[in-house]
Amino acid sequence: VASEGYQASLSSHYSLFRLLPESSFPPSLHASVSSALCSLRDSKVLTRDIVRVSHPPRLTQTAVHRILLGDPGVTYTYKGLRLFPLPWTRPEGMSPDAWREDGV
């Protein structure tokens, strides 16, 4: 159950956001997405952003985990940072460690 503040923020800032129940999707899609997310978690390719906090001055990790997937050899810019994506797919036979190193 979401809090009133969450619902208010969702309504005012994300009016087109829709949360559909799991039963709205074919079971095979749910299983496939769930498996993919677990695979990403287990491969340790999800990273955290590091931000500078001013008081007291220090670097700290955000609580959010993320991953950037993209075309090999292409770099992306996010908040002034140059980022190197992991390839969309891991080549067959390539270990998760090699795949992770290839994209970083």
XYZ file of N, CA and C in Angstrom:
312
model
N 0.852 -1.175 0.000
C 0.000 0.000 0.000
C 0.894 1.234 0.000
N 0.663 2.134 -0.943
C 1.480 3.335 -1.080
C 0.990 4.430 -0.134
N 1.936 5.278 0.279
C 1.583 6.382 1.164
C 0.848 7.473 0.389
N 0.197 8.372 1.116
C -0.519 9.483 0.485
C 0.448 10.371 -0.282
N 1.640 10.632 0.293
C 2.647 11.467 -0.367
C 3.105 10.862 -1.681
N 3.271 9.541 -1.687
C 3.676 8.854 -2.917
C 2.592 8.999 -3.973
N 1.363 8.768 -3.590
C 0.244 8.873 -4.526
C 0.110 10.303 -5.055
N 0.296 11.295 -4.188
C 0.198 12.694 -4.609
C 1.298 13.029 -5.612
N 2.516 12.575 -5.330
C 3.639 12.822 -6.240
C 3.409 12.119 -7.571
N 2.943 10.903 -7.516
C 2.663 10.142 -8.732
C 1.605 10.857 -9.575
N 0.554 11.328 -8.935
C -0.526 12.007 -9.657
C -0.083 13.334 -10.255
N 0.712 14.100 -9.514
C 1.081 15.434 -9.991
C 2.250 15.431 -10.967
N 3.148 14.482 -10.860
C 4.351 14.489 -11.700
C 4.380 13.391 -12.759
N 3.656 12.333 -12.545
C 3.677 11.193 -13.472
C 2.245 10.771 -13.797
N 1.466 11.707 -14.305
C 0.044 11.449 -14.504
C -0.240 10.313 -15.499
N 0.705 10.039 -16.402
C 0.481 8.971 -17.384
C 1.022 7.613 -16.925
N 1.636 7.575 -15.747
C 2.187 6.326 -15.224
C 1.039 5.383 -14.870
N 1.181 4.137 -15.320
C 0.179 3.120 -15.003
C 0.882 1.886 -14.472
N 0.410 1.390 -13.373
C 0.932 0.164 -12.795
C -0.094 -0.927 -13.056
N 0.299 -1.874 -13.880
C -0.609 -2.956 -14.241
C -0.307 -4.188 -13.402
N -1.317 -4.937 -13.045
C -1.084 -6.155 -12.260
C -0.342 -7.206 -13.105
N 0.398 -8.029 -12.425
C 1.151 -9.102 -13.081
C 0.251 -9.930 -14.000
N -0.992 -10.117 -13.602
C -1.914 -10.940 -14.389
C -2.256 -10.319 -15.746
N -1.884 -9.056 -15.979
C -2.142 -8.395 -17.262
C -1.190 -8.870 -18.362
N -0.137 -9.555 -17.958
C 0.888 -9.975 -18.912
C 0.931 -11.493 -19.009
N 1.353 -12.002 -20.166
C 1.487 -13.456 -20.288
C 2.509 -13.981 -19.282
N 2.250 -15.105 -18.667
C 3.200 -15.663 -17.692
C 4.611 -15.809 -18.258
N 4.726 -16.122 -19.547
C 6.056 -16.302 -20.139
C 6.846 -14.985 -20.146
N 6.164 -13.859 -20.349
C 6.840 -12.559 -20.327
C 7.320 -12.242 -18.916
N 6.469 -12.458 -17.939
C 6.853 -12.212 -16.548
C 8.061 -13.073 -16.169
N 8.044 -14.327 -16.538
C 9.143 -15.233 -16.223
C 10.427 -14.792 -16.921
N 10.322 -14.376 -18.179
C 11.484 -13.946 -18.951
C 12.119 -12.684 -18.368
N 11.297 -11.687 -18.038
C 11.808 -10.435 -17.470
C 12.404 -10.689 -16.089
N 11.719 -11.473 -15.288
C 12.217 -11.798 -13.954
C 13.567 -12.506 -14.040
N 13.699 -13.444 -14.953
C 14.956 -14.166 -15.152
C 16.073 -13.225 -15.601
N 15.746 -12.305 -16.513
C 16.749 -11.354 -17.006
C 17.236 -10.443 -15.883
N 16.315 -9.945 -15.058
C 16.709 -9.064 -13.959
C 17.554 -9.805 -12.924
N 17.193 -11.049 -12.636
C 17.985 -11.850 -11.701
C 19.379 -12.111 -12.266
N 19.460 -12.356 -13.566
C 20.748 -12.580 -14.219
C 21.637 -11.344 -14.123
N 21.053 -10.166 -14.351
C 21.820 -8.926 -14.222
C 22.309 -8.738 -12.797
N 21.448 -8.993 -11.829
C 21.838 -8.872 -10.423
C 22.964 -9.841 -10.083
N 22.822 -11.083 -10.500
C 23.813 -12.106 -10.175
C 25.149 -11.879 -10.888
N 25.116 -11.233 -12.061
C 26.350 -10.960 -12.806
C 27.103 -9.764 -12.240
N 26.503 -9.078 -11.288
C 27.101 -7.910 -10.636
C 27.439 -6.796 -11.620
N 26.561 -6.587 -12.609
C 26.773 -5.517 -13.579
C 25.985 -4.255 -13.217
N 25.129 -4.340 -12.213
C 24.398 -3.163 -11.777
C 25.348 -2.293 -10.955
N 25.403 -1.013 -11.255
C 26.322 -0.119 -10.551
C 25.530 0.952 -9.814
N 26.233 1.656 -8.952
C 25.637 2.778 -8.230
C 26.354 4.045 -8.664
N 25.616 5.136 -8.726
C 26.242 6.418 -9.000
C 26.961 6.890 -7.744
N 28.018 7.645 -7.941
C 28.731 8.266 -6.828
C 28.485 9.761 -6.937
N 28.063 10.355 -5.846
C 27.769 11.785 -5.835
C 28.597 12.478 -4.761
N 28.793 13.767 -4.958
C 29.529 14.571 -3.982
C 28.517 15.270 -3.090
N 28.639 15.051 -1.793
C 27.780 15.683 -0.809
C 28.557 16.858 -0.236
N 27.886 18.005 -0.084
C 28.628 19.180 0.351
C 28.843 19.305 1.859
N 27.919 18.839 2.687
C 28.087 19.002 4.136
C 27.926 17.690 4.855
N 28.941 17.086 5.393
C 30.354 17.426 5.211
C 30.802 16.993 3.820
N 31.831 17.658 3.258
C 32.275 17.305 1.899
C 32.773 15.862 1.839
N 32.133 15.072 0.993
C 32.544 13.675 0.821
C 31.873 13.097 -0.411
N 32.375 11.963 -0.849
C 31.760 11.211 -1.938
C 30.961 10.070 -1.324
N 29.815 9.791 -1.895
C 28.982 8.709 -1.385
C 28.230 8.044 -2.534
N 27.862 6.805 -2.342
C 27.100 6.077 -3.356
C 25.610 6.345 -3.175
N 24.901 6.415 -4.294
C 23.448 6.531 -4.216
C 22.863 5.161 -3.885
N 21.628 5.156 -3.473
C 20.960 3.888 -3.146
C 20.449 3.174 -4.389
N 20.442 3.861 -5.522
C 19.878 3.315 -6.750
C 20.918 2.508 -7.516
N 20.536 1.317 -7.943
C 21.384 0.507 -8.811
C 20.930 0.714 -10.248
N 21.863 0.757 -11.184
C 21.506 0.963 -12.578
C 22.468 0.196 -13.471
N 22.101 0.135 -14.732
C 22.967 -0.460 -15.743
C 22.723 0.313 -17.037
N 23.758 0.462 -17.823
C 23.632 1.104 -19.120
C 23.959 0.061 -20.178
N 22.984 -0.260 -20.994
C 23.172 -1.180 -22.102
C 23.173 -0.365 -23.384
N 24.004 -0.758 -24.342
C 24.044 -0.018 -25.598
C 24.905 -0.704 -26.633
N 25.153 0.014 -27.707
C 25.961 -0.521 -28.799
C 27.439 -0.478 -28.433
N 28.189 -1.550 -28.701
C 29.617 -1.567 -28.396
C 30.341 -0.433 -29.121
N 31.266 0.215 -28.409
C 32.045 1.292 -29.001
C 31.403 2.661 -28.914
N 30.158 2.723 -28.506
C 29.456 4.000 -28.386
C 29.490 4.424 -26.923
N 29.756 5.699 -26.675
C 29.698 6.194 -25.305
C 28.485 7.097 -25.164
N 28.001 7.206 -23.959
C 26.824 8.002 -23.656
C 27.196 9.017 -22.586
N 26.485 10.122 -22.554
C 26.724 11.140 -21.541
C 25.496 11.243 -20.655
N 25.732 11.227 -19.358
C 24.658 11.333 -18.379
C 25.145 12.252 -17.271
N 24.452 13.353 -17.073
C 24.816 14.328 -16.051
C 26.279 14.735 -16.153
N 26.743 14.934 -17.384
C 28.108 15.386 -17.610
C 29.160 14.296 -17.528
N 28.756 13.067 -17.320
C 29.701 11.957 -17.228
C 29.689 11.159 -18.524
N 30.850 10.735 -18.956
C 30.949 9.870 -20.134
C 30.847 8.430 -19.654
N 29.876 7.712 -20.176
C 29.614 6.341 -19.724
C 29.822 5.352 -20.858
N 30.324 4.198 -20.501
C 30.557 3.115 -21.462
C 29.534 2.024 -21.179
N 28.725 1.691 -22.165
C 27.680 0.697 -21.919
C 28.189 -0.733 -22.037
N 27.448 -1.623 -21.425
C 27.639 -3.044 -21.689
C 26.907 -3.338 -22.987
N 27.399 -4.278 -23.788
C 26.679 -4.631 -25.026
C 25.281 -5.154 -24.698
N 24.367 -4.971 -25.633
C 22.993 -5.424 -25.439
C 22.913 -6.893 -25.072
N 23.737 -7.693 -25.720
C 23.720 -9.132 -25.438
C 25.126 -9.611 -25.151
N 25.213 -10.656 -24.373
C 26.509 -11.267 -24.083
C 26.751 -12.317 -25.156
N 27.882 -12.193 -25.881
C 28.168 -13.188 -26.920
C 28.180 -14.600 -26.335
N 27.658 -15.541 -27.092
C 27.592 -16.922 -26.637
C 28.985 -17.419 -26.288
N 29.095 -18.037 -25.143
C 30.377 -18.577 -24.714
C 31.215 -17.599 -23.906
N 30.848 -16.317 -23.887
C 31.604 -15.328 -23.116
C 31.145 -15.384 -21.663
N 32.087 -15.407 -20.755
C 31.741 -15.473 -19.333
C 31.154 -14.135 -18.887
N 30.344 -14.151 -17.833
C 29.805 -12.884 -17.311
C 30.907 -11.907 -16.931
N 32.037 -12.413 -16.379
C 33.140 -11.506 -16.008
C 33.730 -10.833 -17.232
N 33.954 -11.588 -18.308
C 34.505 -11.009 -19.522
C 33.523 -10.020 -20.136
N 32.233 -10.337 -20.094
C 31.202 -9.448 -20.639
C 31.194 -8.136 -19.871
N 31.296 -8.228 -18.550
C 31.283 -7.046 -17.689
C 32.506 -6.181 -17.992
N 33.678 -6.801 -18.121
C 34.921 -6.051 -18.398
C 34.901 -5.432 -19.782
N 34.269 -6.105 -20.739
C 34.210 -5.606 -22.106
C 33.434 -4.291 -22.191
N 32.420 -4.158 -21.358
C 31.575 -2.969 -21.414
C 32.042 -1.831 -20.529
N 32.976 -2.091 -19.655
C 33.394 -1.045 -18.718
C 34.589 -0.306 -19.239
